[in-house]
Coordinates of C-alpha atoms in Angstrom, one line a residue:
X22 CA 10.5 -28.2 34.1
X23 CA 9.6 -24.6 33.9
X24 CA 5.9 -23.9 34.4
X25 CA 4.6 -20.5 33.8
X26 CA 0.9 -19.6 34.1
X27 CA -0.1 -16.1 33.2
X28 CA -3.6 -14.8 33.6
X29 CA -3.7 -11.4 32.0
X30 CA -6.5 -9.0 31.4
X31 CA -5.7 -7.5 28.0
X32 CA -6.7 -4.0 28.0
X33 CA -5.9 -1.1 25.7
X34 CA -7.2 2.4 25.6
X35 CA -8.8 4.6 23.0
X36 CA -9.3 8.3 23.3
X37 CA -12.7 9.5 22.3
X38 CA -13.5 13.2 21.7
X39 CA -17.2 14.1 21.8
X40 CA -18.5 17.3 20.3
X41 CA -21.9 18.6 19.2
X42 CA -22.8 19.7 15.7
X43 CA -25.0 19.0 12.7
X44 CA -22.8 16.3 11.4
X45 CA -23.8 14.3 14.5
X46 CA -27.1 13.5 12.6
X47 CA -25.3 10.8 10.6
X48 CA -24.1 8.6 13.5
X49 CA -23.2 10.2 16.8
X50 CA -21.6 13.3 18.3
X51 CA -18.8 13.1 15.8
X52 CA -16.9 10.4 17.8
X53 CA -13.4 10.0 16.6
X54 CA -11.8 6.7 17.5
X55 CA -8.1 6.1 17.2
X56 CA -6.5 2.8 18.2
X57 CA -3.7 3.1 20.6
X58 CA -2.3 -0.3 20.0
X59 CA -3.0 -3.6 18.4
X60 CA -6.1 -4.7 20.3
X61 CA -9.5 -3.4 19.5
X62 CA -10.6 -2.7 23.1
X63 CA -12.1 0.7 23.3
X64 CA -12.0 2.7 26.5
X65 CA -13.0 6.3 27.1
X66 CA -10.1 8.2 28.6
X67 CA -9.4 11.9 29.4
X68 CA -6.0 13.1 28.4
X69 CA -3.5 14.0 31.1
X70 CA -3.3 17.7 30.8
X71 CA -0.2 18.0 33.0
X72 CA 2.4 17.5 30.3
X73 CA 5.5 19.3 29.3
X74 CA 8.3 19.1 26.7
X75 CA 11.6 17.8 27.9
X76 CA 14.8 18.5 25.9
X77 CA 18.3 17.2 26.5
X78 CA 21.4 15.6 25.2
X79 CA 22.7 12.0 25.5
X80 CA 26.5 11.6 25.5
X81 CA 29.0 8.8 26.4
X82 CA 31.6 8.8 29.3
X83 CA 33.9 11.1 27.2
X84 CA 31.2 13.6 26.4
X85 CA 30.7 12.4 22.7
X86 CA 27.1 12.7 21.5
X87 CA 25.3 9.5 20.9
X88 CA 23.0 9.7 17.8
X89 CA 20.1 7.3 17.6
X90 CA 19.9 6.6 21.4
X91 CA 16.4 5.5 22.5
X92 CA 14.5 7.9 24.9
X93 CA 11.2 6.4 26.1
X94 CA 8.7 7.5 28.7
X95 CA 8.7 4.5 31.1
X96 CA 5.5 2.4 31.1
X97 CA 4.3 3.9 27.8
X98 CA 5.0 3.6 24.1
X99 CA 5.8 7.3 23.9
X100 CA 9.4 7.7 22.8
X101 CA 11.9 9.2 20.4
X102 CA 15.6 9.0 19.3
X103 CA 18.4 11.4 19.6
X104 CA 19.5 13.3 16.5
X105 CA 23.1 13.4 15.0
X106 CA 24.2 15.7 17.8
X107 CA 22.7 13.5 20.6
X108 CA 19.8 15.9 21.2
X109 CA 16.2 14.9 21.8
X110 CA 12.8 16.5 22.6
X111 CA 9.9 14.6 24.0
X112 CA 6.5 15.6 25.5
X113 CA 5.9 13.7 28.7
X114 CA 3.9 13.9 31.9
X115 CA 5.4 15.9 34.7
X116 CA 5.9 12.9 36.9
X117 CA 7.3 10.7 34.1
X118 CA 10.5 8.7 34.2
X119 CA 12.7 8.6 31.1
X120 CA 14.5 5.4 30.0
X121 CA 17.6 6.1 27.9
X122 CA 19.2 3.2 26.1
X123 CA 21.9 2.7 23.5
X124 CA 23.7 -0.3 22.1
X125 CA 26.8 -1.1 24.1
X126 CA 25.8 1.2 27.0
X127 CA 24.1 0.7 30.3
X128 CA 20.4 1.7 30.3
X129 CA 19.7 4.6 32.6
X130 CA 16.4 5.9 34.1
X131 CA 16.0 9.6 34.9
X132 CA 13.0 11.1 36.7
X133 CA 11.6 14.2 35.0
X134 CA 10.3 15.9 38.3
X135 CA 9.2 19.0 36.4
X136 CA 12.6 19.5 34.7
X137 CA 12.5 21.0 31.2
X138 CA 16.1 20.1 30.3
X139 CA 17.9 16.7 31.1
X140 CA 21.4 15.8 30.0
X141 CA 22.4 12.1 30.3
X142 CA 25.8 10.5 30.3
X143 CA 25.7 6.7 29.6
X144 CA 28.4 4.3 30.7
X145 CA 29.7 1.5 28.6
X146 CA 28.4 -2.0 29.1
X147 CA 31.3 -4.3 28.3
X148 CA 29.3 -7.4 28.8
X149 CA 26.6 -6.2 26.4
X150 CA 29.2 -5.2 23.8
X151 CA 30.3 -8.8 23.4
X152 CA 26.7 -10.0 22.9
X153 CA 26.2 -11.6 19.4
X154 CA 23.5 -10.0 17.2
X155 CA 22.2 -11.0 13.8
X156 CA 22.4 -8.3 11.1
X157 CA 21.6 -9.4 7.6
X158 CA 23.1 -12.8 6.6
X159 CA 25.9 -12.4 9.2
X160 CA 26.5 -12.2 13.0
X161 CA 28.6 -9.8 14.8
X162 CA 29.0 -8.4 18.3
X163 CA 27.5 -5.1 19.5
X164 CA 31.0 -3.8 19.9
X165 CA 31.5 -4.2 16.2
X166 CA 28.1 -2.7 15.2
X167 CA 28.0 0.8 13.9
X168 CA 24.5 0.7 12.5
X169 CA 21.1 1.5 14.0
X170 CA 20.0 -1.8 15.4
X171 CA 17.4 -2.6 18.2
X172 CA 17.1 -6.0 19.8
X173 CA 14.2 -7.4 21.7
X174 CA 14.8 -10.7 23.6
X175 CA 12.3 -13.5 24.3
X176 CA 11.7 -12.5 27.9
X177 CA 10.7 -9.0 26.9
X178 CA 8.3 -10.3 24.3
X179 CA 6.8 -12.7 26.8
X180 CA 5.7 -9.7 28.9
X181 CA 3.1 -8.9 26.2
X182 CA 0.4 -11.6 26.2
X183 CA -0.3 -11.7 22.5
X184 CA -0.3 -14.5 20.0
X185 CA 1.1 -12.2 17.3
X186 CA 4.8 -11.7 17.1
X187 CA 4.3 -8.4 15.3
X188 CA 2.0 -7.0 18.0
X189 CA 4.6 -7.9 20.7
X190 CA 6.9 -5.3 19.2
X191 CA 4.5 -2.5 20.1
X192 CA 6.3 -0.1 22.5
X193 CA 9.4 -2.2 22.6
X194 CA 11.5 -0.4 20.0
X195 CA 11.6 3.3 19.7
X196 CA 10.5 4.6 16.3
X197 CA 8.7 1.4 15.4
X198 CA 4.9 1.6 15.0
X199 CA 2.6 -1.5 14.9
X200 CA -0.9 -1.2 13.5
X201 CA -3.6 -3.8 13.8
X202 CA -7.3 -4.1 13.0
X203 CA -7.7 -6.1 16.2
X204 CA -9.2 -9.1 14.5
X205 CA -7.6 -12.3 15.7
X206 CA -5.6 -14.2 13.1
X207 CA -4.9 -11.2 10.9
X208 CA -1.5 -9.8 10.1
X209 CA -0.4 -6.5 11.6
X210 CA 1.5 -3.6 9.9
X211 CA 4.9 -2.7 11.1
X212 CA 6.4 0.7 10.2
X213 CA 10.1 1.1 10.9
X214 CA 10.7 4.3 8.9
X215 CA 7.4 5.9 9.0
X216 CA 4.8 6.3 6.2
X217 CA 4.8 8.0 2.8
X218 CA 6.8 5.8 0.5
X219 CA 5.1 5.4 -2.9
X220 CA 6.5 1.9 -3.3
X221 CA 5.0 0.7 0.0
X222 CA 5.9 1.0 3.7
X223 CA 6.2 -2.6 4.7
X224 CA 9.6 -3.7 6.1
X225 CA 11.4 -6.9 5.0
X226 CA 10.8 -9.8 7.3
X227 CA 13.5 -12.4 7.8
X228 CA 13.2 -15.6 9.7
X229 CA 16.3 -17.6 10.4
X230 CA 18.0 -16.0 7.5
X231 CA 15.2 -16.5 5.0
X232 CA 13.1 -13.6 3.8
X233 CA 9.3 -14.2 4.2
X234 CA 6.1 -12.3 3.2
X235 CA 4.6 -12.3 6.7
X236 CA 5.1 -13.8 10.1
X237 CA 1.6 -15.0 11.0
X238 CA 2.8 -18.6 11.1
X239 CA 5.3 -18.0 14.0
X240 CA 4.7 -19.0 17.6
X241 CA 5.9 -16.2 19.9
X242 CA 7.4 -18.8 22.3
X243 CA 9.7 -20.1 19.6
X244 CA 11.4 -16.7 19.1
X245 CA 14.8 -16.2 20.8
X246 CA 15.5 -12.7 19.6
X247 CA 13.9 -10.1 17.3
X248 CA 16.3 -7.6 15.7
X249 CA 15.1 -4.4 14.0
X250 CA 17.5 -3.0 11.4
X251 CA 16.6 0.6 11.0
X252 CA 19.2 2.4 8.8
X253 CA 20.9 1.7 5.4
X254 CA 24.1 0.5 7.0
X255 CA 22.4 -2.3 8.9
X256 CA 20.1 -3.4 6.1
X257 CA 22.3 -2.8 3.1
X258 CA 23.0 -6.4 2.4
X259 CA 19.4 -6.9 1.5
X260 CA 19.4 -4.2 -1.1
X261 CA 16.2 -2.5 -2.3
X262 CA 14.0 -4.9 -0.4
X263 CA 15.2 -3.3 2.8
X264 CA 14.2 0.2 1.9
X265 CA 11.7 0.3 4.7
X266 CA 13.8 -1.5 7.3
X267 CA 14.3 -5.1 8.2
X268 CA 12.8 -7.2 11.0
X269 CA 14.9 -10.3 11.7
X270 CA 13.5 -13.1 13.8
X271 CA 15.9 -15.8 15.2
X272 CA 14.2 -18.9 16.6
X273 CA 15.5 -21.0 19.5
X274 CA 18.4 -23.3 18.7
X275 CA 19.4 -25.1 21.9
X276 CA 22.9 -25.0 23.3
X277 CA 26.0 -27.1 22.9
X278 CA 27.2 -26.3 26.4
X279 CA 24.1 -27.6 28.3
X280 CA 24.8 -31.3 27.8
X281 CA 21.3 -32.1 28.9
X282 CA 17.7 -31.7 27.6
X283 CA 15.5 -29.0 29.1
X284 CA 11.7 -29.0 28.9
X285 CA 9.8 -25.8 29.1
X286 CA 6.0 -25.5 29.4
X287 CA 4.2 -22.2 28.9
X288 CA 0.5 -21.9 29.5
X289 CA -1.0 -18.4 29.2
X290 CA -4.5 -17.2 29.2
X291 CA -6.4 -13.9 29.4
X292 CA -9.5 -12.1 28.3
X293 CA -10.2 -9.0 26.3
X294 CA -13.2 -7.0 27.5
X295 CA -14.1 -4.3 24.9
X296 CA -16.5 -2.7 27.3
X297 CA -14.3 -2.7 30.4
X298 CA -14.3 1.1 30.6
X299 CA -17.9 1.5 29.3
X300 CA -19.0 1.0 25.8
X301 CA -18.8 4.0 23.4
X302 CA -22.0 6.0 23.4
X303 CA -23.8 7.2 20.3
X304 CA -26.4 9.9 20.2
X305 CA -29.5 8.9 22.1
X306 CA -33.0 8.9 20.3
X307 CA -34.2 12.1 21.9
X308 CA -31.1 14.1 20.9
X309 CA -31.2 12.5 17.4
X310 CA -34.8 13.7 16.9
X311 CA -33.9 17.2 18.2
X312 CA -30.9 17.7 16.0
X313 CA -32.9 16.4 13.0
X314 CA -35.4 19.2 13.5
X315 CA -32.5 21.7 14.1
X316 CA -31.2 20.6 10.7
X317 CA -34.6 21.5 9.1
X318 CA -34.4 24.9 10.7
X319 CA -30.8 25.6 9.6
X320 CA -31.6 24.6 6.1
X321 CA -34.6 26.9 6.0
X322 CA -32.5 29.8 7.4
X323 CA -29.8 29.2 4.8
X324 CA -32.3 29.2 1.9
X325 CA -34.4 32.1 3.3
X326 CA -37.6 29.9 3.4
X327 CA -40.1 28.9 6.0
X328 CA -39.3 25.9 8.1
X329 CA -41.0 22.6 7.0
X330 CA -40.7 19.7 9.3
X331 CA -41.3 16.5 7.3
X332 CA -39.5 13.6 8.9
X333 CA -41.3 10.2 8.4
X334 CA -40.8 9.2 12.0
X335 CA -40.8 12.5 14.1
X336 CA -43.8 14.1 12.3
X337 CA -44.4 17.6 10.9
X338 CA -44.6 19.6 14.2
X339 CA -41.8 21.9 15.6
X340 CA -41.5 19.4 18.5
X341 CA -40.5 15.9 17.4
X342 CA -42.9 13.1 18.5
X343 CA -41.9 9.5 18.7
X344 CA -44.3 7.0 17.0
X345 CA -45.6 3.8 18.6
X346 CA -44.1 1.8 15.7
X347 CA -41.1 2.8 13.5
X348 CA -42.2 0.2 10.9
X349 CA -45.3 -2.0 10.8
X350 CA -45.6 -4.2 7.7
X351 CA -44.8 -1.5 5.2
X352 CA -46.1 1.5 7.2
X353 CA -43.6 4.0 8.7
X354 CA -43.9 6.1 11.9
X355 CA -47.4 5.1 12.9
X356 CA -49.4 5.0 16.1
X357 CA -50.9 1.8 17.6
X358 CA -54.4 3.0 16.6
X359 CA -53.4 3.2 12.9
X360 CA -52.5 -0.5 12.5
X361 CA -54.4 -3.8 12.6
X362 CA -52.1 -5.8 14.8
X363 CA -54.0 -9.1 14.2
X364 CA -53.6 -8.7 10.5
X365 CA -49.9 -8.0 10.7
X366 CA -49.4 -11.1 12.9
X367 CA -51.2 -13.2 10.3
X368 CA -49.1 -11.7 7.5
X369 CA -46.0 -12.5 9.5
X370 CA -47.1 -16.1 10.0
X371 CA -47.5 -16.4 6.2
X372 CA -44.3 -14.6 5.2
X373 CA -41.9 -14.1 8.2
X374 CA -39.0 -13.0 5.9
X375 CA -40.9 -10.0 4.6
X376 CA -43.0 -8.7 7.6
X377 CA -41.5 -6.6 10.4
X378 CA -43.0 -4.9 13.4
X379 CA -40.5 -2.5 15.1
X380 CA -41.1 -0.5 18.2
X381 CA -38.7 2.4 19.0
X382 CA -36.2 1.8 21.7
X383 CA -36.5 5.1 23.5
X384 CA -33.6 4.2 25.9
X385 CA -31.3 3.8 23.0
X386 CA -29.6 0.7 21.6
X387 CA -25.8 0.5 22.2
X388 CA -24.9 -1.2 19.0
X389 CA -21.2 -1.6 19.8
X390 CA -22.0 -3.4 23.1
X391 CA -24.6 -5.6 21.4
X392 CA -22.1 -6.6 18.7
X393 CA -19.1 -7.3 21.0
X394 CA -18.4 -9.8 23.8
X395 CA -15.7 -10.7 26.4
X396 CA -13.1 -12.7 24.4
X397 CA -10.9 -15.3 26.0
X398 CA -7.4 -16.2 24.7
X399 CA -5.3 -19.2 25.6
X400 CA -1.9 -20.5 24.4
X401 CA -0.1 -23.7 25.2
X402 CA 3.6 -24.2 24.3
X403 CA 5.8 -27.1 25.0
X404 CA 9.5 -26.9 24.1
X405 CA 12.6 -29.2 24.4
X406 CA 16.1 -28.0 23.8
X407 CA 19.6 -29.4 24.5
X408 CA 22.8 -30.5 22.9
X409 CA 26.4 -31.6 23.4
X410 CA 29.8 -30.8 22.1
X411 CA 28.8 -32.1 18.6
X412 CA 25.5 -30.4 18.2
X413 CA 22.3 -28.7 19.5
X414 CA 18.6 -28.9 18.9
X415 CA 15.2 -27.4 19.7
X416 CA 11.7 -28.9 19.4
X417 CA 8.6 -26.9 20.0
X418 CA 4.8 -27.4 19.6
X419 CA 2.1 -24.9 20.4
X420 CA -1.7 -24.5 20.3
X421 CA -3.5 -21.2 20.4
X422 CA -7.2 -20.4 20.5
X423 CA -8.5 -16.9 20.6
X424 CA -12.0 -15.5 20.4
X425 CA -12.5 -12.1 18.7
X426 CA -14.4 -9.4 20.5
X427 CA -17.0 -9.6 17.7
X428 CA -19.7 -12.3 17.8
X429 CA -18.9 -15.5 16.0
X430 CA -15.3 -14.5 15.3
X431 CA -12.7 -17.1 16.4
X432 CA -9.1 -18.0 15.6
X433 CA -7.0 -21.2 16.0
X434 CA -3.3 -21.9 15.3
X435 CA -1.3 -25.1 15.8
X436 CA 2.5 -25.2 15.1
X437 CA 5.3 -27.7 15.3
X438 CA 9.0 -26.7 14.9
X439 CA 12.3 -28.6 14.8
X440 CA 15.7 -26.8 14.7
X441 CA 19.1 -28.6 14.9
X442 CA 22.7 -28.1 14.0
X443 CA 25.4 -30.8 14.1
X444 CA 29.2 -30.8 13.6
X445 CA 29.9 -33.6 11.1
X446 CA 33.6 -32.8 11.1
X447 CA 35.9 -30.1 12.6
X448 CA 35.5 -28.1 9.4
X449 CA 31.9 -29.0 8.5
X450 CA 28.6 -28.4 10.2
X451 CA 25.0 -28.9 8.9
X452 CA 21.7 -27.6 10.3
X453 CA 18.1 -27.1 9.5
X454 CA 15.1 -25.1 10.7
X455 CA 11.6 -26.4 9.9
X456 CA 8.1 -25.5 11.0
X457 CA 4.6 -26.7 10.1
X458 CA 1.6 -24.5 10.8
X459 CA -2.2 -24.9 10.6
X460 CA -4.5 -21.9 11.2
X461 CA -8.1 -21.1 10.8
X462 CA -10.3 -18.0 11.2
X463 CA -14.1 -18.2 11.7
X464 CA -16.3 -15.2 11.1
X465 CA -13.5 -12.9 9.8
X466 CA -14.2 -9.9 7.6
X467 CA -11.8 -8.6 5.0
X468 CA -9.6 -10.1 2.4
X469 CA -9.5 -14.0 2.2
X470 CA -12.1 -14.5 4.9
X471 CA -10.4 -12.3 7.4
X472 CA -6.9 -13.7 7.0
X473 CA -5.8 -10.4 5.4
X474 CA -6.6 -6.9 6.7
X475 CA -10.2 -5.9 7.4
X476 CA -12.2 -4.0 4.8
X477 CA -13.8 -0.6 5.2
X478 CA -17.4 -1.8 5.0
X479 CA -17.2 -3.7 8.3
X480 CA -19.7 -4.5 11.0
X481 CA -18.0 -2.1 13.3
X482 CA -18.8 0.7 10.9
X483 CA -22.4 -0.5 10.7
X484 CA -22.6 -0.3 14.5
X485 CA -21.8 3.4 14.4
X486 CA -24.2 4.0 11.5
X487 CA -27.2 2.4 13.1
X488 CA -29.6 4.8 14.8
X489 CA -29.9 4.0 18.5
X490 CA -33.7 4.2 18.3
X491 CA -33.8 0.9 16.4
X492 CA -33.8 -2.2 18.7
X493 CA -31.7 -5.3 17.9
X494 CA -34.9 -7.4 17.4
X495 CA -38.4 -6.6 16.5
X496 CA -41.7 -7.5 18.2
X497 CA -41.8 -11.0 16.5
X498 CA -38.3 -11.9 17.8
X499 CA -36.6 -11.5 14.4
X500 CA -33.7 -9.2 13.8
X501 CA -35.0 -5.7 13.5
X502 CA -34.9 -4.5 9.9
X503 CA -33.7 -1.1 8.7
X504 CA -36.7 -0.6 6.5
X505 CA -38.0 2.2 8.7
X506 CA -37.9 5.4 6.6
X507 CA -35.8 8.4 7.6
X508 CA -32.6 6.5 8.8
X509 CA -30.7 6.2 5.5
X510 CA -29.4 2.7 4.6
X511 CA -27.6 1.1 7.5
X512 CA -27.6 -2.7 8.1
X513 CA -28.2 -4.5 11.4
X514 CA -24.6 -5.5 12.4
X515 CA -25.7 -8.1 14.9
X516 CA -27.8 -9.8 12.2
X517 CA -24.8 -9.6 9.8
X518 CA -22.4 -11.1 12.3
X519 CA -24.8 -13.8 13.6
X520 CA -26.4 -15.1 10.4
X521 CA -23.5 -14.6 7.9
X522 CA -20.2 -14.6 9.7
X523 CA -20.8 -17.7 11.8
X524 CA -20.4 -19.9 8.6
X525 CA -17.6 -17.9 7.1
X526 CA -14.2 -19.7 7.4
X527 CA -10.7 -19.4 6.2
X528 CA -8.1 -22.1 6.9
X529 CA -4.8 -23.2 5.6
X530 CA -1.7 -25.3 6.2
X531 CA 1.9 -24.3 5.5
X532 CA 5.5 -25.3 5.9
X533 CA 8.6 -23.2 6.2
X534 CA 12.2 -24.0 6.7
X535 CA 15.8 -24.0 5.5
X536 CA 18.8 -26.3 5.3
X537 CA 22.3 -25.0 5.6
X538 CA 25.9 -26.0 5.5
X539 CA 28.8 -24.3 7.3
X540 CA 32.3 -25.0 5.9
X541 CA 35.6 -23.7 7.4
X542 CA 38.3 -24.6 4.9
X543 CA 40.9 -22.5 6.8
X544 CA 41.1 -20.7 10.0
X545 CA 39.1 -17.4 10.1
X546 CA 37.3 -18.2 6.8
X547 CA 33.6 -19.5 6.9
X548 CA 31.5 -20.4 3.9
X549 CA 27.7 -20.7 4.5
X550 CA 25.3 -22.1 1.9
X551 CA 21.6 -22.1 2.7
X552 CA 18.5 -23.3 0.8
X553 CA 15.2 -22.1 2.4
X554 CA 11.7 -21.7 1.4
X555 CA 8.0 -22.0 2.3
X556 CA 4.8 -23.5 1.0
X557 CA 1.3 -22.5 1.9
X558 CA -2.2 -23.7 0.9
X559 CA -5.3 -21.8 2.0
X560 CA -9.0 -22.1 1.5
X561 CA -11.9 -19.8 2.3
X562 CA -15.7 -19.9 2.1
X563 CA -18.1 -17.0 2.6
X564 CA -21.9 -16.9 2.8
X565 CA -24.4 -14.2 2.5
X566 CA -27.9 -15.3 3.4
X567 CA -31.1 -13.8 2.0
X568 CA -32.5 -11.0 4.2
X569 CA -35.2 -8.7 3.0
X570 CA -35.3 -6.4 6.0
X571 CA -32.6 -4.0 5.0
X572 CA -33.3 -0.7 3.2
X573 CA -31.0 -2.1 0.5
X574 CA -31.9 -5.8 1.0
X575 CA -30.0 -8.9 -0.1
X576 CA -32.7 -10.6 -2.2
X577 CA -31.0 -13.9 -2.6
X578 CA -28.5 -16.2 -1.0
X579 CA -24.9 -16.1 -2.2
X580 CA -21.8 -18.2 -1.7
X581 CA -18.2 -17.7 -2.6
X582 CA -15.2 -20.0 -2.3
X583 CA -11.6 -19.5 -3.0
X584 CA -8.3 -21.4 -2.8
X585 CA -4.7 -20.4 -3.2
X586 CA -1.3 -21.8 -2.8
X587 CA 2.2 -20.4 -3.0
X588 CA 5.7 -21.7 -3.0
X589 CA 8.9 -19.8 -2.7
X590 CA 12.6 -20.6 -2.2
X591 CA 15.8 -18.7 -1.5
X592 CA 19.3 -20.0 -2.2
X593 CA 21.9 -18.0 -0.3
X594 CA 25.7 -18.3 -0.3
X595 CA 27.9 -16.1 2.0
X596 CA 31.7 -16.1 2.6
X597 CA 32.9 -14.5 5.8
X598 CA 36.5 -13.7 6.8
X599 CA 37.2 -12.6 10.4
X600 CA 40.7 -11.9 11.6
X601 CA 42.0 -9.8 14.5
X602 CA 45.1 -7.7 13.7
X603 CA 47.3 -6.0 16.2

């Protein structure tokens, strides 16, 4: 029994550039956030300024250029491919190490050491050339492959502790980009040939020879190899569907040579801490007030008029003054002497949904930190594989639970897979691949309760729109409203994610598989007939509870519910002839 226990801290980095200007009045100092990989962990990082551009040529042992060779900066996702003449250019750190690889050749590592030009000669890997790869509906050896094909094996995918097979490709294949909104249970976007196609940029996904719409049902521990077909030569058998490349997943099948059953157990766990490097900082209340008054001054200068300070919170003097209360039962920007606290308390007791008493948080509320949490992930996989001279099989079950970094956002997935192939006669073999999957998402935002991609009007956006002077809760312990005048129309994201999202749920069950027959009527001739398909049934419910505290309030409760199902099938017949002449 193989027992592997991984405890990983899943961390990714985001570069944040801070600058000052009038546009900072809206949210913060103009923070620009760009996700570096599939997770949504945000970490402030300063770029390494000691970088240089390295150029070079990759050739074989006879000096022939190798087009399409992968050149990657070791330990990063920074990489490129050589052009038709074997040339490459890549910006790397001065102390970087380049990893150069090409199908059928030994991978080579070269230290940059401040060099601006590096020429690499790769030696042939005879063992690798005989490795069988899957391209289209057929198999062939790397020695026979002339197309641009990249292969990622199971042990390489296991190095990335993610429950999403798409995210595990990030940084593993040169030229392939993986985009994710970071929400657990949602599909990622893979780009093999870049962006810009009017007909879409999504590649074709193929699982065990059957095209599928997405791969969210797959358990990463069931995958044997992932093959990315990049050019037209590799993907031509799929026709127009492969215009943006093809990603081929081959699941584990067992072995006819083992003659015994092997059990494998994989238990992995980790946590995602979105604030491990410090939560992103928005403009503090004092700077917000100062820049608000600067905006009045700039506006007056542009119009050639006298400056008029008239903010409902900061007053009408040249120097902004913070009020004792941002909002007090309908009054904005008032001092303690201007309100009757006993009367407001009585009004709150009579109508708690419509009465708010909000003091300013002069230290500033970090809304992103208030909205997020440390999110654990755990995955359990149990597999059995074996076989004899007449057949082979693989059985796998898995359970995965993952908390999102947002409050009340959770994902669960359970899978069961059975693959087998048996020789009925010397000329006849039959086989099947079948999987059942159940998955659920709680508190997701976006299409179909968070199962699809996230929408633009998300709680993350609300966290950056909220003024830091507003606290999470008011003086009565209720969620602080955004009725206070002078702050546009944001919504309290903690209130949204706590009251609404906790009851939102999307769940579904699906089955996928194929049955195939292999017939060898004569030597060197193989006929393969396959019938495959998939069925899915999903259901989602969404709630929006009445809340009168927003500047644009939800005046009534609402509920939406939706269901969908789909069924597709593919019937494939291929005839292959293989003969060695000479």
